[in-house]
Amino acid sequence: MELILSAGIGALTASGVYLLLRPRTYQVIIGLSLLSYAVNLFIFGMGRLRVNAPPVLDAGGVGDLAQYTDPVTQALVLTAIVIGFAMTALFLVVLLASRGFTGTDHVDGREQRHD
Amino acid sequence: MIDWLHHLLIIPILLPLAVGAALIPIDERNRMLKGLFGFGSTLIVFVVATILMRIAASAGNLPETGIYQLGNWPAPFGIVLVLDRLSALMLCLTAGLALAAQVYSMARWHTAGHHFHSLFQLLVAGLNGAFLTGDIFNLFVFFEMMLAASYGLLLHGSGPVRVKAGLHYIAINLAASSLFLIGVSLIYGVTGTLNMADLATKLATLTPENRQLVETGAAILGIAFLVKAGMWPLSFWLPPAYAAATPPVAAVFAILTKVGIYVIVRLHFLIFGAAAGPSAGFGQEWLVAGGMLTIAFGAIGVLASQAMGRLAGYSVLVSSGTLLAAIGLGHAGMLAGALFYLVSSTLTISAFFLLIELVDRGRDAGADVLAVTMEAYGDFDEDEEEEEVGAAIPGTMAVLGLCFCLCAVLLSGLPPLSGFIAKFAILRGLFDVPGSDLTTAMSAADWTYVVLLIVSGLAAMIAMNRIGIRTFWASIEGTVPRVFVIEITPVLVLLAACVFLSLQAGPAMRYMQATADDLLNPLLQSERVLSAPRAGGQ
């Protein structure tokens, strides 16, 4: 499972960075989204991988810590998802505004000349 | 222990947040009302920050006031706000700049778009939160809050130039935020804590493999902050974005790069300070090299700038570079001078951003032709095309010229003002090597820094002289700009603050020295945070 997760994070990051460096705004926004998915998975990984273990203590009785997963990373991921989502939405608005002003989706607001 | 004094610590975050939210439903036509509410809120924050600074200055007497436990959870488990001399200083600086920019904006700029005052309050709340928070994940949250507001403010007024600059600014900051999260979670994964104070105590006990992971995390985190601080070559977005922003926004942006510097100062001394064992001083050589390259790049940019907005943008870079290299060189004596420089340069650059637009209003027809040619050659500095409004106050040109001169003196670091005192204090800390021969004690990097510091001042002076002559001396046929009193007053107040700082340099330097001593003893601070008792005495 660790191998699959790390390979997934690696693939998402690599694709995200590649797209981020592309000249079209649409590619940039998809790149940023992929990067934020990779980051969220990475945060999960930092809390150690546990399957079928709850982050919240059961009512009644203090449980054995070995049966629970790290709740802190879950809280971090939740926050990161919310913030990342809001920022992507905001970026989308700016992207559309830029498209409206310049008539092109090139990140510099004008097409590169090909001589 | 007076109870309300304890809760004072949360006000700089909660009040602007609440006022910012409350202003949203108010109709946009009542701009003055919104402005007054916003101004009142910032004023209260300023007063609170001053009180907090007094408390911090006399720290030791009131240990509980420095720590605010949210939800009354003790330190490593709950979220804490920590007040020390450094954060109190930054709070005061932020509130001062915000007041000036806000008053300035109420003359006309807040009519350029919607929700200006709400965004402004959120920016203040985010900045204050970033300065006060005691753990690195909340630092991320407040950083994002501040950045989200700054995106909105940068786009305030709209137009193709702002949208293009905003697009680059947002993209680079989102990418940096991803790095921020990776760094934070890597450090959490290794040490199991997010609290900065706890982190400082845990660092010394790590195994070599784990230490390497923490260093990796810190390096990734460092890159995120260096992007915000504008270190070369991560700073390409900065001059266009700052030059495109409306003047009051640019003025308050002058402190955004300083947030990056603040976090680097804080984490550098907390995590990789003297107590960190083998990883003490990690990354210093990178800070030195990057800082020096930033000064060089900024100085070249200052010399090459045709428009004042660009000049101010590159001055921000020079100031960032000076601070980064000073931190990296790691001489204990330089730190106090660097903090003094931080305050002085932020006030100056902020005043300069406000002044630029007032001066530019009076540019004559010849200057406009020049602007058109510059556009033809691909330079995207656009002069504002809005109609000139306001009443000409007597002696406008004289007042503007005087302000410009003060800015020039402060930016280039000429005596007698605080720009000179700051640079002098930095250099004195560098040369002041106790009990050893000067020639062997100073490395090549130290000497390079001395040269760069002086040359960058010279570059600023040349550039300011050139632009000053073109604007004030050669434009006899130019119209006298019409300036509102509430537009020139903030500039005068900011510059007066610099003059005051020069006059009160002794007490100010003592405060900075005490701040520097705090930073160099991170474990004392950690002790204070971790042993703070819960309210209610349980």
mmCIF file with all atom_site columns, C-alpha atoms in Angstrom, chain A residues 3-49:
data_model
loop_
_atom_site.group_PDB
_atom_site.id
_atom_site.type_symbol
_atom_site.label_atom_id
_atom_site.label_alt_id
_atom_site.label_comp_id
_atom_site.label_asym_id
_atom_site.label_entity_id
_atom_site.label_seq_id
_atom_site.pdbx_PDB_ins_code
_atom_site.Cartn_x
_atom_site.Cartn_y
_atom_site.Cartn_z
_atom_site.occupancy
_atom_site.B_iso_or_equiv
_atom_site.pdbx_formal_charge
_atom_site.auth_seq_id
_atom_site.auth_comp_id
_atom_site.auth_asym_id
_atom_site.auth_atom_id
_atom_site.pdbx_PDB_model_num
ATOM 1  C CA . LEU A 1 3  ? 4.358  1.771  -2.575  1.00 0.00 ? 3  LEU A CA 1
ATOM 2  C CA . ILE A 1 4  ? 1.098  2.506  -4.402  1.00 0.00 ? 4  ILE A CA 1
ATOM 3  C CA . LEU A 1 5  ? 0.473  5.667  -2.404  1.00 0.00 ? 5  LEU A CA 1
ATOM 4  C CA . SER A 1 6  ? 3.980  7.003  -2.923  1.00 0.00 ? 6  SER A CA 1
ATOM 5  C CA . ALA A 1 7  ? 3.878  6.188  -6.638  1.00 0.00 ? 7  ALA A CA 1
ATOM 6  C CA . GLY A 1 8  ? 0.528  7.965  -6.855  1.00 0.00 ? 8  GLY A CA 1
ATOM 7  C CA . ILE A 1 9  ? 1.826  11.042 -5.083  1.00 0.00 ? 9  ILE A CA 1
ATOM 8  C CA . GLY A 1 10 ? 4.886  11.050 -7.322  1.00 0.00 ? 10 GLY A CA 1
ATOM 9  C CA . ALA A 1 11 ? 2.846  10.765 -10.523 1.00 0.00 ? 11 ALA A CA 1
ATOM 10 C CA . LEU A 1 12 ? 0.420  13.498 -9.436  1.00 0.00 ? 12 LEU A CA 1
ATOM 11 C CA . THR A 1 13 ? 3.241  15.838 -8.447  1.00 0.00 ? 13 THR A CA 1
ATOM 12 C CA . ALA A 1 14 ? 5.174  15.256 -11.651 1.00 0.00 ? 14 ALA A CA 1
ATOM 13 C CA . SER A 1 15 ? 2.102  15.838 -13.827 1.00 0.00 ? 15 SER A CA 1
ATOM 14 C CA . GLY A 1 16 ? 1.137  18.849 -11.717 1.00 0.00 ? 16 GLY A CA 1
ATOM 15 C CA . VAL A 1 17 ? 4.534  20.497 -12.006 1.00 0.00 ? 17 VAL A CA 1
ATOM 16 C CA . TYR A 1 18 ? 4.713  19.792 -15.735 1.00 0.00 ? 18 TYR A CA 1
ATOM 17 C CA . LEU A 1 19 ? 1.300  21.329 -16.350 1.00 0.00 ? 19 LEU A CA 1
ATOM 18 C CA . LEU A 1 20 ? 2.090  24.275 -14.072 1.00 0.00 ? 20 LEU A CA 1
ATOM 19 C CA . LEU A 1 21 ? 4.972  25.177 -16.346 1.00 0.00 ? 21 LEU A CA 1
ATOM 20 C CA . ARG A 1 22 ? 2.841  25.099 -19.519 1.00 0.00 ? 22 ARG A CA 1
ATOM 21 C CA . PRO A 1 23 ? 1.873  28.360 -21.229 1.00 0.00 ? 23 PRO A CA 1
ATOM 22 C CA . ARG A 1 24 ? -1.957 27.960 -21.215 1.00 0.00 ? 24 ARG A CA 1
ATOM 23 C CA . THR A 1 25 ? -3.973 29.085 -18.208 1.00 0.00 ? 25 THR A CA 1
ATOM 24 C CA . TYR A 1 26 ? -6.184 25.980 -18.356 1.00 0.00 ? 26 TYR A CA 1
ATOM 25 C CA . GLN A 1 27 ? -3.125 23.758 -18.076 1.00 0.00 ? 27 GLN A CA 1
ATOM 26 C CA . VAL A 1 28 ? -1.861 25.840 -15.179 1.00 0.00 ? 28 VAL A CA 1
ATOM 27 C CA . ILE A 1 29 ? -5.081 25.470 -13.218 1.00 0.00 ? 29 ILE A CA 1
ATOM 28 C CA . ILE A 1 30 ? -5.236 21.717 -13.798 1.00 0.00 ? 30 ILE A CA 1
ATOM 29 C CA . GLY A 1 31 ? -1.590 21.503 -12.781 1.00 0.00 ? 31 GLY A CA 1
ATOM 30 C CA . LEU A 1 32 ? -2.324 23.351 -9.558  1.00 0.00 ? 32 LEU A CA 1
ATOM 31 C CA . SER A 1 33 ? -5.251 21.047 -8.816  1.00 0.00 ? 33 SER A CA 1
ATOM 32 C CA . LEU A 1 34 ? -3.152 17.923 -9.376  1.00 0.00 ? 34 LEU A CA 1
ATOM 33 C CA . LEU A 1 35 ? -0.440 19.374 -7.172  1.00 0.00 ? 35 LEU A CA 1
ATOM 34 C CA . SER A 1 36 ? -2.909 20.047 -4.376  1.00 0.00 ? 36 SER A CA 1
ATOM 35 C CA . TYR A 1 37 ? -4.240 16.438 -4.619  1.00 0.00 ? 37 TYR A CA 1
ATOM 36 C CA . ALA A 1 38 ? -0.680 15.193 -4.314  1.00 0.00 ? 38 ALA A CA 1
ATOM 37 C CA . VAL A 1 39 ? -0.100 17.431 -1.303  1.00 0.00 ? 39 VAL A CA 1
ATOM 38 C CA . ASN A 1 40 ? -3.277 16.223 0.410   1.00 0.00 ? 40 ASN A CA 1
ATOM 39 C CA . LEU A 1 41 ? -2.274 12.584 -0.074  1.00 0.00 ? 41 LEU A CA 1
ATOM 40 C CA . PHE A 1 42 ? 1.197  13.412 1.184   1.00 0.00 ? 42 PHE A CA 1
ATOM 41 C CA . ILE A 1 43 ? -0.222 14.918 4.375   1.00 0.00 ? 43 ILE A CA 1
ATOM 42 C CA . PHE A 1 44 ? -2.221 11.710 4.872   1.00 0.00 ? 44 PHE A CA 1
ATOM 43 C CA . GLY A 1 45 ? 0.903  9.679  4.421   1.00 0.00 ? 45 GLY A CA 1
ATOM 44 C CA . MET A 1 46 ? 2.662  11.710 7.079   1.00 0.00 ? 46 MET A CA 1
ATOM 45 C CA . GLY A 1 47 ? 0.113  10.499 9.640   1.00 0.00 ? 47 GLY A CA 1
ATOM 46 C CA . ARG A 1 48 ? 1.159  6.872  8.867   1.00 0.00 ? 48 ARG A CA 1
ATOM 47 C CA . LEU A 1 49 ? -1.105 4.633  6.822   1.00 0.00 ? 49 LEU A CA 1
#
